[in-house]
Short mmCIF file of C-alpha atoms in Angstrom, two decimals:
data_model
loop_
_atom_site.label_atom_id
_atom_site.label_comp_id
_atom_site.label_asym_id
_atom_site.label_seq_id
_atom_site.Cartn_x
_atom_site.Cartn_y
_atom_site.Cartn_z
CA UNK A 246 -11.06 17.40 11.92
CA UNK A 247 -11.16 17.10 15.71
CA UNK A 248 -13.71 18.03 18.36
CA UNK A 249 -13.92 21.62 19.52
CA UNK A 250 -11.10 22.65 21.82
CA UNK A 251 -8.56 20.19 20.38
CA UNK A 252 -6.02 20.95 17.65
CA UNK A 253 -5.24 18.62 14.74
CA UNK A 254 -2.62 16.66 16.67
CA UNK A 255 -4.46 16.48 20.01
CA UNK A 256 -5.26 12.78 19.92
CA UNK A 257 -6.94 10.54 22.49
CA UNK A 258 -4.38 7.79 21.97
CA UNK A 259 -1.40 8.92 19.87
CA UNK A 260 1.32 11.44 20.77
CA UNK A 261 2.36 13.32 17.64
CA UNK A 262 6.02 14.35 17.49
CA UNK A 263 6.98 17.78 16.20
CA UNK A 264 9.79 17.98 13.64
CA UNK A 265 11.68 21.19 12.97
CA UNK A 266 13.13 22.28 9.67
CA UNK A 267 16.88 21.63 9.24
CA UNK A 268 18.82 23.74 11.71
CA UNK A 269 22.39 24.58 12.67
CA UNK A 270 25.15 22.67 10.90
CA UNK A 271 22.63 20.72 8.82
CA UNK A 272 21.92 23.89 6.82
CA UNK A 273 25.48 24.12 5.55
CA UNK A 274 24.82 21.29 3.08
CA UNK A 275 21.22 21.94 2.08
CA UNK A 276 22.16 22.74 -1.52
CA UNK A 277 24.59 19.86 -2.00
CA UNK A 278 23.52 17.71 -4.96
CA UNK A 279 21.95 14.36 -4.07
CA UNK A 280 21.21 11.18 -6.05
CA UNK A 281 17.48 11.09 -5.25
CA UNK A 282 14.99 13.53 -3.75
CA UNK A 283 11.69 12.06 -2.58
CA UNK A 284 8.90 14.60 -2.22
CA UNK A 285 6.52 13.46 0.51
CA UNK A 286 7.36 11.61 3.72
CA UNK A 287 4.16 9.62 4.02
CA UNK A 288 4.21 5.81 3.97
CA UNK A 289 4.90 5.63 0.24
CA UNK A 290 7.79 8.09 0.29
CA UNK A 291 9.37 6.39 3.30
CA UNK A 292 9.11 2.92 1.71
CA UNK A 293 10.82 4.33 -1.39
CA UNK A 294 13.66 5.76 0.72
CA UNK A 295 14.15 2.48 2.57
CA UNK A 296 14.11 0.54 -0.71
CA UNK A 297 16.80 2.81 -2.16
CA UNK A 298 18.88 2.53 1.01
CA UNK A 299 18.75 -1.26 0.78
CA UNK A 300 20.56 -0.83 -2.55
CA UNK A 301 23.10 1.50 -0.93
CA UNK A 302 21.67 4.70 -2.47
CA UNK A 303 21.31 7.98 -0.56
CA UNK A 304 18.10 9.98 -0.67
CA UNK A 305 16.59 13.13 0.81
CA UNK A 306 12.97 13.08 1.92
CA UNK A 307 11.34 16.51 1.63
CA UNK A 308 8.13 16.97 3.62
CA UNK A 309 6.05 20.12 4.02
CA UNK A 310 4.41 18.95 7.26
CA UNK A 311 5.91 19.10 10.75
CA UNK A 312 4.51 15.74 11.92
CA UNK A 313 2.73 12.60 10.77
CA UNK A 314 -0.71 12.59 9.18
CA UNK A 315 -3.60 13.14 11.57
CA UNK A 316 -6.40 10.60 11.77
CA UNK A 317 -6.43 6.93 10.86
CA UNK A 318 -6.79 7.46 7.07
CA UNK A 319 -5.28 4.38 5.37
CA UNK A 320 -5.57 1.58 7.92
CA UNK A 321 -5.52 -1.79 6.14
CA UNK A 322 -2.12 -3.35 5.37
CA UNK A 323 -2.18 -6.41 3.13
CA UNK A 324 -0.06 -9.54 3.55
CA UNK A 325 2.22 -8.63 0.63
CA UNK A 326 2.92 -5.24 2.22
CA UNK A 327 4.02 -7.05 5.39
CA UNK A 328 6.45 -9.07 3.25
CA UNK A 329 7.80 -5.77 1.91
CA UNK A 330 8.12 -4.34 5.42
CA UNK A 331 10.07 -7.44 6.44
CA UNK A 332 12.41 -7.07 3.47
CA UNK A 333 13.10 -3.46 4.52
CA UNK A 334 13.87 -4.33 8.14
CA UNK A 335 10.86 -2.40 9.45
CA UNK A 336 8.55 -5.27 10.40
CA UNK A 337 8.76 -5.78 14.15
CA UNK A 338 6.74 -2.80 15.48
CA UNK A 339 4.03 -3.49 12.89
CA UNK A 340 3.69 -7.10 14.02
CA UNK A 341 3.57 -6.03 17.66
CA UNK A 342 0.81 -3.44 17.19
CA UNK A 343 -1.36 -4.26 14.16
CA UNK A 344 -4.53 -6.36 14.38
CA UNK A 345 -4.58 -9.22 11.89
CA UNK A 346 -7.86 -10.36 10.35
CA UNK A 347 -9.19 -12.87 7.86
CA UNK A 348 -12.96 -12.42 7.90
CA UNK A 349 -15.56 -9.96 6.66
CA UNK A 350 -19.29 -9.85 7.24
CA UNK A 351 -21.93 -8.05 5.21
CA UNK A 352 -25.42 -7.20 6.45
CA UNK A 353 -28.52 -6.06 4.59
CA UNK A 354 -31.19 -4.31 6.65
CA UNK A 355 -29.73 -5.83 9.80
CA UNK A 356 -29.50 -9.43 8.56
CA UNK A 357 -26.17 -11.07 7.72
CA UNK A 358 -26.00 -12.04 4.05
CA UNK A 359 -22.30 -12.90 3.68
CA UNK A 360 -19.31 -14.02 5.67
CA UNK A 361 -16.13 -14.27 3.61
CA UNK A 362 -12.77 -15.60 4.72
CA UNK A 363 -9.59 -14.55 2.93
CA UNK A 364 -7.07 -17.29 2.04
CA UNK A 365 -4.87 -18.17 4.99
CA UNK A 366 -3.13 -21.17 6.48
CA UNK A 367 -0.04 -22.62 8.15
CA UNK A 368 2.10 -21.99 5.04
CA UNK A 369 1.66 -18.23 5.49
CA UNK A 370 3.76 -16.24 7.95
CA UNK A 371 1.42 -13.24 7.80
CA UNK A 372 -2.34 -12.83 7.95
CA UNK A 373 -4.17 -11.67 4.82
CA UNK A 374 -4.84 -8.22 6.29
CA UNK A 375 -3.87 -6.07 9.28
CA UNK A 376 -5.54 -3.00 10.71
CA UNK A 377 -3.30 -0.19 11.93
CA UNK A 378 -3.86 3.55 11.99
CA UNK A 379 -1.81 5.57 9.53
CA UNK A 380 -0.12 7.52 12.33
CA UNK A 381 1.47 4.30 13.55
CA UNK A 382 2.33 3.22 10.02
CA UNK A 383 4.24 6.47 9.50
CA UNK A 384 5.80 6.41 12.97
CA UNK A 385 7.14 2.87 12.57
CA UNK A 386 8.50 3.53 9.10
CA UNK A 387 10.14 6.69 10.41
CA UNK A 388 11.88 4.67 13.12
CA UNK A 389 13.61 2.75 10.33
CA UNK A 390 14.24 5.96 8.36
CA UNK A 391 15.83 7.76 11.32
CA UNK A 392 18.14 4.82 12.00
CA UNK A 393 19.40 4.70 8.40
CA UNK A 394 22.44 6.91 7.63
CA UNK A 395 21.63 6.91 3.91
CA UNK A 396 18.34 8.78 4.41
CA UNK A 397 17.96 12.45 5.36
CA UNK A 398 14.51 13.86 6.17
CA UNK A 399 13.81 17.57 5.85
CA UNK A 400 10.56 18.49 7.60
CA UNK A 401 8.66 21.76 7.08
CA UNK A 402 10.30 21.91 3.65
CA UNK A 403 8.10 22.66 0.66
CA UNK A 404 8.98 22.31 -3.03
CA UNK A 405 7.97 25.66 -4.58
CA UNK A 406 9.78 25.37 -7.91
CA UNK A 407 11.07 22.63 -10.19
CA UNK A 408 12.77 22.19 -13.53
CA UNK A 409 13.30 18.70 -14.93
CA UNK A 410 16.06 18.23 -17.50
CA UNK A 411 17.67 15.29 -19.31
CA UNK A 412 20.30 14.68 -16.62
CA UNK A 413 18.59 15.78 -13.42
CA UNK A 414 16.02 17.87 -11.59
CA UNK A 415 16.53 21.38 -10.19
CA UNK A 416 14.36 22.15 -7.17
CA UNK A 417 13.55 25.27 -5.20
CA UNK A 418 12.72 24.45 -1.60
CA UNK A 419 11.29 26.77 1.04
CA UNK A 420 11.41 26.16 4.78
CA UNK A 421 10.78 28.55 7.72
CA UNK A 422 14.37 29.83 7.61
CA UNK A 423 15.10 30.32 3.90
CA UNK A 424 14.50 29.35 0.30
CA UNK A 425 17.29 27.40 -1.39
CA UNK A 426 18.14 25.41 -4.51
CA UNK A 427 18.68 21.66 -4.58
CA UNK A 428 19.79 19.50 -7.51
CA UNK A 429 18.98 15.79 -7.73
CA UNK A 430 19.76 13.16 -10.32
CA UNK A 431 16.24 11.77 -9.86
CA UNK A 432 13.02 12.83 -8.18
CA UNK A 433 10.34 10.50 -6.80
CA UNK A 434 7.02 12.27 -6.35
CA UNK A 435 5.17 10.78 -3.36
CA UNK A 436 3.31 14.00 -2.61
CA UNK A 437 -0.23 12.69 -2.68
CA UNK A 438 -3.47 13.11 -4.58
CA UNK A 439 -3.01 16.88 -4.96
CA UNK A 440 0.63 16.47 -6.00
CA UNK A 441 2.39 19.84 -6.43
CA UNK A 442 5.06 18.06 -8.50
CA UNK A 443 2.42 16.77 -10.89
CA UNK A 444 0.94 20.24 -11.14
CA UNK A 445 4.34 21.84 -11.83
CA UNK A 446 4.83 19.46 -14.75
CA UNK A 447 1.37 20.26 -16.09
CA UNK A 448 0.17 16.67 -15.77
CA UNK A 449 -3.37 15.55 -14.96
CA UNK A 450 -4.94 12.36 -13.69
CA UNK A 451 -7.55 10.84 -15.96
CA UNK A 452 -10.41 8.48 -15.17
CA UNK A 453 -13.77 8.37 -13.40
CA UNK A 454 -15.25 10.16 -10.40
CA UNK A 455 -18.00 8.47 -8.42
CA UNK A 456 -20.91 10.14 -6.66
CA UNK A 457 -20.54 8.26 -3.39
CA UNK A 458 -19.22 10.35 -0.48
CA UNK A 459 -18.27 8.92 2.88
CA UNK A 460 -17.55 10.49 6.25
CA UNK A 461 -14.74 8.74 8.17
CA UNK A 462 -15.13 8.90 11.93
CA UNK A 463 -12.60 7.52 14.40
CA UNK A 464 -14.04 6.84 17.84
CA UNK A 465 -12.69 5.28 21.02
CA UNK A 466 -14.83 2.64 22.71
CA UNK A 467 -14.39 -0.66 24.50
CA UNK A 468 -16.37 -3.02 22.29
CA UNK A 469 -15.82 -6.78 22.32
CA UNK A 470 -16.60 -7.42 18.65
CA UNK A 471 -13.66 -9.23 16.99
CA UNK A 472 -11.41 -7.76 14.30
CA UNK A 473 -13.83 -8.43 11.46
CA UNK A 474 -14.60 -6.02 8.65
CA UNK A 475 -18.32 -5.18 8.75
CA UNK A 476 -20.36 -3.72 5.88
CA UNK A 477 -23.94 -2.60 6.55
CA UNK A 478 -26.16 -2.10 3.50
CA UNK A 479 -29.35 -0.07 3.87
CA UNK A 480 -29.11 -0.08 7.68
CA UNK A 481 -31.67 1.64 9.88
CA UNK A 482 -29.05 4.29 10.77
CA UNK A 483 -28.45 5.17 7.10
CA UNK A 484 -31.46 4.16 4.97
CA UNK A 485 -30.34 3.52 1.41
CA UNK A 486 -26.68 3.99 2.34
CA UNK A 487 -23.68 1.91 3.34
CA UNK A 488 -21.62 1.77 6.55
CA UNK A 489 -18.19 0.18 7.05
CA UNK A 490 -16.77 -0.62 10.49
CA UNK A 491 -13.17 -1.61 11.35
CA UNK A 492 -11.53 -2.30 14.69
CA UNK A 493 -8.10 -0.75 15.26
CA UNK A 494 -5.52 -0.87 18.07
CA UNK A 495 -6.00 1.15 21.28
CA UNK A 496 -9.81 0.67 21.29
CA UNK A 497 -10.13 2.91 18.24
CA UNK A 498 -12.89 2.06 15.77
CA UNK A 499 -13.12 3.39 12.24
CA UNK A 500 -16.66 4.04 11.01
CA UNK A 501 -17.25 5.06 7.38
CA UNK A 502 -20.81 6.07 6.53
CA UNK A 503 -22.20 7.15 3.19
CA UNK A 504 -23.84 10.51 2.70
CA UNK A 505 -27.13 10.70 0.84
CA UNK A 506 -27.11 12.34 -2.59
CA UNK A 507 -28.65 15.60 -1.37
CA UNK A 508 -26.84 15.74 1.95
CA UNK A 509 -24.70 18.85 2.46
CA UNK A 510 -21.01 18.16 3.11
CA UNK A 511 -20.77 21.31 5.23
CA UNK A 512 -23.61 20.16 7.44
CA UNK A 513 -22.38 16.53 7.49
CA UNK A 514 -18.97 17.62 8.78
CA UNK A 515 -20.35 19.63 11.71
CA UNK A 516 -19.26 18.04 14.99
CA UNK A 517 -22.80 17.70 16.31
CA UNK A 518 -23.92 16.06 13.06
CA UNK A 519 -21.03 13.58 13.17
CA UNK A 520 -21.82 12.71 16.78
CA UNK A 521 -25.49 12.09 15.97
CA UNK A 522 -24.58 9.98 12.92
CA UNK A 523 -22.09 7.86 14.86
CA UNK A 524 -24.57 7.37 17.71
CA UNK A 525 -27.12 5.99 15.24
CA UNK A 526 -24.55 3.55 13.81
CA UNK A 527 -23.63 2.33 17.29
CA UNK A 528 -27.29 1.87 18.14
CA UNK A 529 -27.71 -0.15 14.93
CA UNK A 530 -24.92 -2.58 15.90
CA UNK A 531 -26.21 -2.96 19.43
CA UNK A 532 -23.54 -0.98 21.27
CA UNK A 533 -24.86 1.05 24.21
CA UNK A 534 -21.66 1.86 26.10
CA UNK A 535 -19.69 5.08 26.30
CA UNK A 536 -17.52 6.37 23.45
CA UNK A 537 -15.36 9.38 22.56
CA UNK A 538 -15.05 11.10 19.19
CA UNK A 539 -11.43 11.19 18.03
CA UNK A 540 -11.29 12.53 14.45
CA UNK A 541 -13.29 12.72 11.24
CA UNK A 542 -12.94 13.57 7.56
CA UNK A 543 -14.64 12.95 4.21
CA UNK A 544 -13.71 11.20 0.96
CA UNK A 545 -15.21 10.16 -2.37
CA UNK A 546 -14.48 7.17 -4.59
CA UNK A 547 -12.42 7.83 -7.73
CA UNK A 548 -10.46 5.82 -10.29
CA UNK A 549 -7.88 8.24 -11.68
CA UNK A 550 -4.35 7.73 -13.00
CA UNK A 551 -1.56 9.25 -15.04
CA UNK A 552 -0.99 7.79 -18.50
CA UNK A 553 2.74 7.49 -17.74
CA UNK A 554 4.27 7.22 -14.28
CA UNK A 555 7.74 8.27 -15.37
CA UNK A 556 8.50 11.64 -16.99
CA UNK A 557 12.21 11.90 -17.67
CA UNK A 558 13.97 12.05 -14.32
CA UNK A 559 10.69 12.40 -12.39
CA UNK A 560 8.82 9.27 -11.28
CA UNK A 561 5.36 9.29 -9.66
CA UNK A 562 4.47 6.82 -6.91
CA UNK A 563 1.37 6.31 -4.78
CA UNK A 564 -1.51 8.79 -4.91
CA UNK A 565 0.49 11.23 -7.03
CA UNK A 566 0.31 8.60 -9.81
CA UNK A 567 -3.15 7.18 -9.18
CA UNK A 568 -6.20 7.47 -6.94
CA UNK A 569 -8.21 4.33 -6.24
CA UNK A 570 -11.39 3.70 -4.24
CA UNK A 571 -10.86 2.45 -0.71
CA UNK A 572 -13.11 -0.55 -1.27
CA UNK A 573 -10.88 -3.61 -1.15
CA UNK A 574 -8.22 -1.61 0.76
CA UNK A 575 -5.98 -1.13 -2.27
CA UNK A 576 -4.79 2.48 -2.01
CA UNK A 577 -2.02 2.25 0.59
CA UNK A 578 -0.95 -1.23 -0.48
CA UNK A 579 -0.78 -0.22 -4.14
CA UNK A 580 1.37 2.78 -3.19
CA UNK A 581 3.72 0.65 -1.07
CA UNK A 582 4.17 -1.71 -4.04
CA UNK A 583 4.92 1.30 -6.30
CA UNK A 584 7.59 2.55 -3.93
CA UNK A 585 9.24 -0.84 -3.49
CA UNK A 586 9.18 -1.45 -7.24
CA UNK A 587 10.87 1.79 -8.28
CA UNK A 588 13.14 1.76 -5.22
CA UNK A 589 15.02 -1.43 -6.09
CA UNK A 590 15.11 -0.63 -9.81
CA UNK A 591 16.40 2.93 -9.47
CA UNK A 592 18.74 1.78 -6.72
CA UNK A 593 20.32 -0.85 -8.97
CA UNK A 594 20.66 1.65 -11.80
CA UNK A 595 22.41 4.15 -9.54
CA UNK A 596 24.72 1.58 -7.95
CA UNK A 597 25.75 0.29 -11.39
CA UNK A 598 24.15 -3.16 -11.14
CA UNK A 599 21.56 -2.43 -13.86
CA UNK A 600 21.17 -0.33 -16.96
CA UNK A 601 18.70 2.54 -17.12
CA UNK A 602 16.44 0.58 -19.48
CA UNK A 603 15.33 -1.39 -16.41
CA UNK A 604 13.31 1.70 -15.42
CA UNK A 605 11.19 1.29 -18.55
CA UNK A 606 9.49 -1.60 -16.77
CA UNK A 607 8.12 0.59 -13.98
CA UNK A 608 5.11 2.11 -15.75
CA UNK A 609 3.88 -1.08 -17.44
CA UNK A 610 4.19 -3.02 -14.19
CA UNK A 611 2.71 -0.52 -11.79
CA UNK A 612 0.18 1.11 -14.12
CA UNK A 613 -0.87 -2.40 -15.06
CA UNK A 614 -1.39 -3.05 -11.36
CA UNK A 615 -3.43 0.18 -11.09
CA UNK A 616 -5.70 -0.81 -13.99
CA UNK A 617 -6.21 -4.19 -12.37
CA UNK A 618 -7.15 -2.40 -9.15
CA UNK A 619 -9.55 -0.21 -11.13
CA UNK A 620 -11.24 -3.26 -12.65
CA UNK A 621 -11.84 -4.82 -9.25
CA UNK A 622 -12.42 -1.67 -7.24
CA UNK A 623 -14.91 -0.35 -9.80
CA UNK A 624 -17.08 -3.41 -9.24
CA UNK A 625 -16.92 -2.83 -5.49
CA UNK A 626 -17.51 0.92 -5.84
CA UNK A 627 -20.60 0.39 -7.97
CA UNK A 628 -21.95 -2.03 -5.40
CA UNK A 629 -21.05 0.10 -2.39
CA UNK A 630 -22.09 3.40 -3.98
CA UNK A 631 -24.37 2.76 -6.99
CA UNK A 632 -23.64 5.50 -9.58
CA UNK A 633 -27.20 5.70 -10.92
CA UNK A 634 -30.80 4.84 -10.11
CA UNK A 635 -30.55 1.78 -12.35
CA UNK A 636 -27.44 0.51 -10.58
CA UNK A 637 -29.14 1.02 -7.23
CA UNK A 638 -32.17 -1.00 -8.29
CA UNK A 639 -29.92 -3.88 -9.39
CA UNK A 640 -27.78 -3.66 -6.25
CA UNK A 641 -30.81 -3.65 -3.96
CA UNK A 642 -32.36 -6.53 -5.88
CA UNK A 643 -29.17 -8.57 -5.36
CA UNK A 644 -29.14 -7.73 -1.65
CA UNK A 645 -32.78 -8.69 -1.30
CA UNK A 646 -32.12 -11.98 -3.06
CA UNK A 647 -29.23 -12.62 -0.66
CA UNK A 648 -31.62 -12.63 2.28
CA UNK A 649 -32.90 -16.03 1.13
CA UNK A 650 -30.17 -17.28 -1.23
CA UNK A 651 -26.59 -17.25 0.11
CA UNK A 652 -24.98 -17.31 -3.36
CA UNK A 653 -26.25 -13.78 -4.01
CA UNK A 654 -24.39 -12.51 -0.95
CA UNK A 655 -21.11 -13.07 -2.80
CA UNK A 656 -21.94 -9.97 -4.82
CA UNK A 657 -21.15 -8.01 -1.63
CA UNK A 658 -17.66 -9.50 -1.40
CA UNK A 659 -15.20 -6.58 -1.70
CA UNK A 660 -12.57 -8.70 -3.49
CA UNK A 661 -9.63 -7.90 -1.28
CA UNK A 662 -6.33 -6.87 -2.82
CA UNK A 663 -3.97 -9.53 -4.18
CA UNK A 664 -0.53 -8.80 -5.65
CA UNK A 665 -0.60 -8.06 -9.38
CA UNK A 666 1.23 -10.44 -11.71
CA UNK A 667 3.71 -8.72 -14.06
CA UNK A 668 3.23 -11.36 -16.76
CA UNK A 669 4.12 -9.11 -19.72
CA UNK A 670 6.84 -7.05 -18.10
CA UNK A 671 10.20 -6.54 -19.83
CA UNK A 672 11.78 -7.25 -16.42
CA UNK A 673 10.33 -10.78 -16.34
CA UNK A 674 11.42 -13.72 -18.51
CA UNK A 675 9.01 -16.01 -20.41
CA UNK A 676 7.73 -18.97 -18.47
CA UNK A 677 9.17 -22.45 -18.80
CA UNK A 678 6.47 -24.60 -20.46
CA UNK A 679 7.63 -27.59 -18.47
CA UNK A 680 5.74 -26.44 -15.37
CA UNK A 681 2.26 -27.80 -14.79
CA UNK A 682 1.68 -25.77 -11.62
CA UNK A 683 3.26 -23.38 -9.16
CA UNK A 684 3.60 -19.60 -9.50
CA UNK A 685 4.48 -18.16 -12.91
CA UNK A 686 7.05 -15.43 -13.61
CA UNK A 687 5.73 -12.02 -12.69
CA UNK A 688 3.70 -13.32 -9.75
CA UNK A 689 4.57 -12.58 -6.16
CA UNK A 690 6.68 -15.38 -4.73
CA UNK A 691 4.41 -17.49 -2.51
CA UNK A 692 5.42 -18.20 1.05
CA UNK A 693 5.95 -21.70 2.45
CA UNK A 694 6.43 -23.17 5.91
CA UNK A 695 9.88 -24.70 6.37
CA UNK A 696 11.24 -26.82 9.19
CA UNK A 697 13.05 -23.73 10.54
CA UNK A 698 10.62 -20.92 9.76
CA UNK A 699 9.18 -19.61 6.52
CA UNK A 700 10.52 -19.20 3.01
CA UNK A 701 10.03 -15.43 3.21
CA UNK A 702 12.60 -15.35 6.03
CA UNK A 703 15.24 -16.74 3.65
CA UNK A 704 14.72 -14.39 0.68
CA UNK A 705 17.66 -11.98 0.34
CA UNK A 706 17.87 -8.28 -0.40
CA UNK A 707 18.87 -8.70 -4.05
CA UNK A 708 17.96 -11.39 -6.54
CA UNK A 709 17.44 -14.75 -4.80
CA UNK A 710 17.51 -18.19 -6.38
CA UNK A 711 15.27 -20.78 -4.74
CA UNK A 712 16.33 -24.32 -5.72
CA UNK A 713 16.34 -27.91 -4.44
CA UNK A 714 19.74 -29.21 -5.57
CA UNK A 715 22.93 -28.60 -3.55
CA UNK A 716 25.18 -29.04 -6.58
CA UNK A 717 23.25 -26.37 -8.53
CA UNK A 718 23.33 -24.15 -5.46
CA UNK A 719 27.14 -24.38 -5.30
CA UNK A 720 27.53 -23.70 -9.04
CA UNK A 721 25.27 -20.63 -8.97
CA UNK A 722 27.02 -19.23 -5.88
CA UNK A 723 30.25 -19.04 -7.91
CA UNK A 724 28.72 -17.07 -10.80
CA UNK A 725 29.72 -13.44 -11.42
CA UNK A 726 27.02 -11.16 -9.92
CA UNK A 727 25.60 -14.31 -8.31
CA UNK A 728 22.20 -14.11 -6.64
CA UNK A 729 21.72 -15.21 -3.08
CA UNK A 730 20.81 -18.89 -3.07
CA UNK A 731 18.27 -20.71 -0.94
CA UNK A 732 18.42 -24.50 -1.28
CA UNK A 733 15.32 -26.24 0.06
CA UNK A 734 14.57 -29.87 0.85
CA UNK A 735 13.13 -32.09 -1.85
CA UNK A 736 10.51 -33.38 -1.69
CA UNK A 737 8.83 -30.89 0.64
CA UNK A 738 5.71 -28.78 1.01
CA UNK A 739 7.60 -25.95 -0.70
CA UNK A 740 8.54 -28.06 -3.74
CA UNK A 741 4.97 -29.31 -4.11
CA UNK A 742 3.56 -25.79 -3.76
CA UNK A 743 5.95 -24.54 -6.46
CA UNK A 744 5.29 -27.48 -8.78
CA UNK A 745 9.02 -28.22 -8.71
CA UNK A 746 11.15 -31.30 -9.13
CA UNK A 747 14.66 -31.78 -7.75
CA UNK A 748 16.20 -29.85 -10.68
CA UNK A 749 13.83 -26.88 -10.65
CA UNK A 750 14.65 -23.32 -9.63
CA UNK A 751 12.90 -19.97 -9.16
CA UNK A 752 14.66 -16.60 -9.52
CA UNK A 753 13.07 -14.01 -7.22
CA UNK A 754 13.48 -10.27 -7.76
CA UNK A 755 14.30 -7.80 -4.96
CA UNK A 756 10.61 -6.81 -4.84
CA UNK A 757 9.64 -10.43 -4.11
CA UNK A 758 8.15 -11.10 -7.57
CA UNK A 759 9.33 -14.03 -9.66
CA UNK A 760 11.70 -13.03 -12.47
CA UNK A 761 12.09 -16.49 -14.04
CA UNK A 762 11.76 -20.19 -13.33
CA UNK A 763 13.12 -23.37 -14.84
CA UNK A 764 11.78 -26.89 -14.61
CA UNK A 765 15.30 -28.20 -15.35
CA UNK A 766 17.65 -25.44 -14.19
CA UNK A 767 21.35 -25.04 -14.91
CA UNK A 768 23.95 -22.52 -13.84
CA UNK A 769 24.34 -21.40 -17.45
CA UNK A 770 20.64 -20.65 -17.92
CA UNK A 771 20.56 -18.77 -14.63
CA UNK A 772 23.66 -16.73 -15.56
CA UNK A 773 22.08 -15.78 -18.90
CA UNK A 774 18.89 -14.71 -17.12
CA UNK A 775 20.75 -12.51 -14.65
CA UNK A 776 22.63 -10.83 -17.51
CA UNK A 777 19.40 -10.23 -19.45
CA UNK A 778 17.60 -8.86 -16.42
CA UNK A 779 20.42 -6.44 -15.62
CA UNK A 780 19.68 -4.44 -18.81
CA UNK A 781 23.36 -3.53 -19.00
CA UNK A 782 24.93 -2.99 -22.39
CA UNK A 783 28.46 -4.04 -21.34
#
């Protein structure tokens, strides 16, 4: 919602483009069959399209809107998502605009009870977290989409019918000019929490709904507080409630404040009510300068998911597959990981480099990640929005204890998102027992500072072997379907971080997770692993 007199794209700081439906010659091929249709051109759908394109696979993005999402919405981009953006060639505008941060502070009744710092250091190219409004996230991804000849985007195009069969999906699409049929070999549903695709298949999310409701308000003000995530518990402006405050680019600040249990949503969303509520928050944090109201909305905390993310030739990604609480900033980042995961797998199936059984790893990996998010986010949600009187008594007791005892303040730590480890995935090989340290198969490949940059800069677009022996590097480079090879110095910070000796090697998947590792590697063992991980029957 926006202030009176301004429409939904009349922003104080962002110019929304307007995209027409396909016109002219483009309409001549609207019904031509395509390998993949992606429903939804938000961040998750666009990451999926870019991931497929990296494997050389064409896709069509179908989007009912005529522009990007309004309002900041998802704003926190985790370090691992920046690694994904780099792998997709979309990084530079994000680095130039986003605000990196490492620190969070929590306050109880105006007194600081916790300051946490997320892991960071010179071995990391990217900061643990970045703040950037969703409009920019979508705009920067679309820059990469528009420059890629393998991706077609159809705006103002709504899926109004669908039939999924054993060899493809038949779609009926309506745009302002006509309704037409489109056949795809595969469909990726990135159409959000109210997914029409999910509804057409008769599927439902299952899980828990929480009572806590929050108003999001974006405001513009010149405030010199650093880029630090602030959480206010039981503040004077919201007795008994919680307030979150994030700094964003362009002097935009995101304020989330909790509604009381009996507070009317209709009344809370009135412009004058929002202005009064924001003014009280600003007074609470000691800001007395001028400010402008940009946009506002409302959300509640839920942990909901499909039992299976793949249904025949239809695969669900992002909010269409799961809805997670915002606490710990896991929603967008979880969706980006979904899209990258299915993108490289489906891409390799369609380009003939992998068998279709590889796709059976998608649900266990990404639903496993969702359940891990639920486990952590549920703890945060119960602390941020206690679901019962008993929970509130315990939460307030912990906060009161934190006023005098710093250890209790750790209970207010939101447990920021970390990449999930696919330890039991069929697309990951068992660990080598010879390792005493380092990152195990299934984990995200850690970064390392090198003499000429960072390890993440050297990881290729397909499978990549990281080793420390030039002779092994040469042998692996000559293998059929050879991975890209990165040979690092030994000994080095990287070898110590990976727990490696001179004969060790790590095989990294296209989604930057470790597929296998060997304490004493050989070209033969690596060749066998690549064959196994291809899931081909030839």
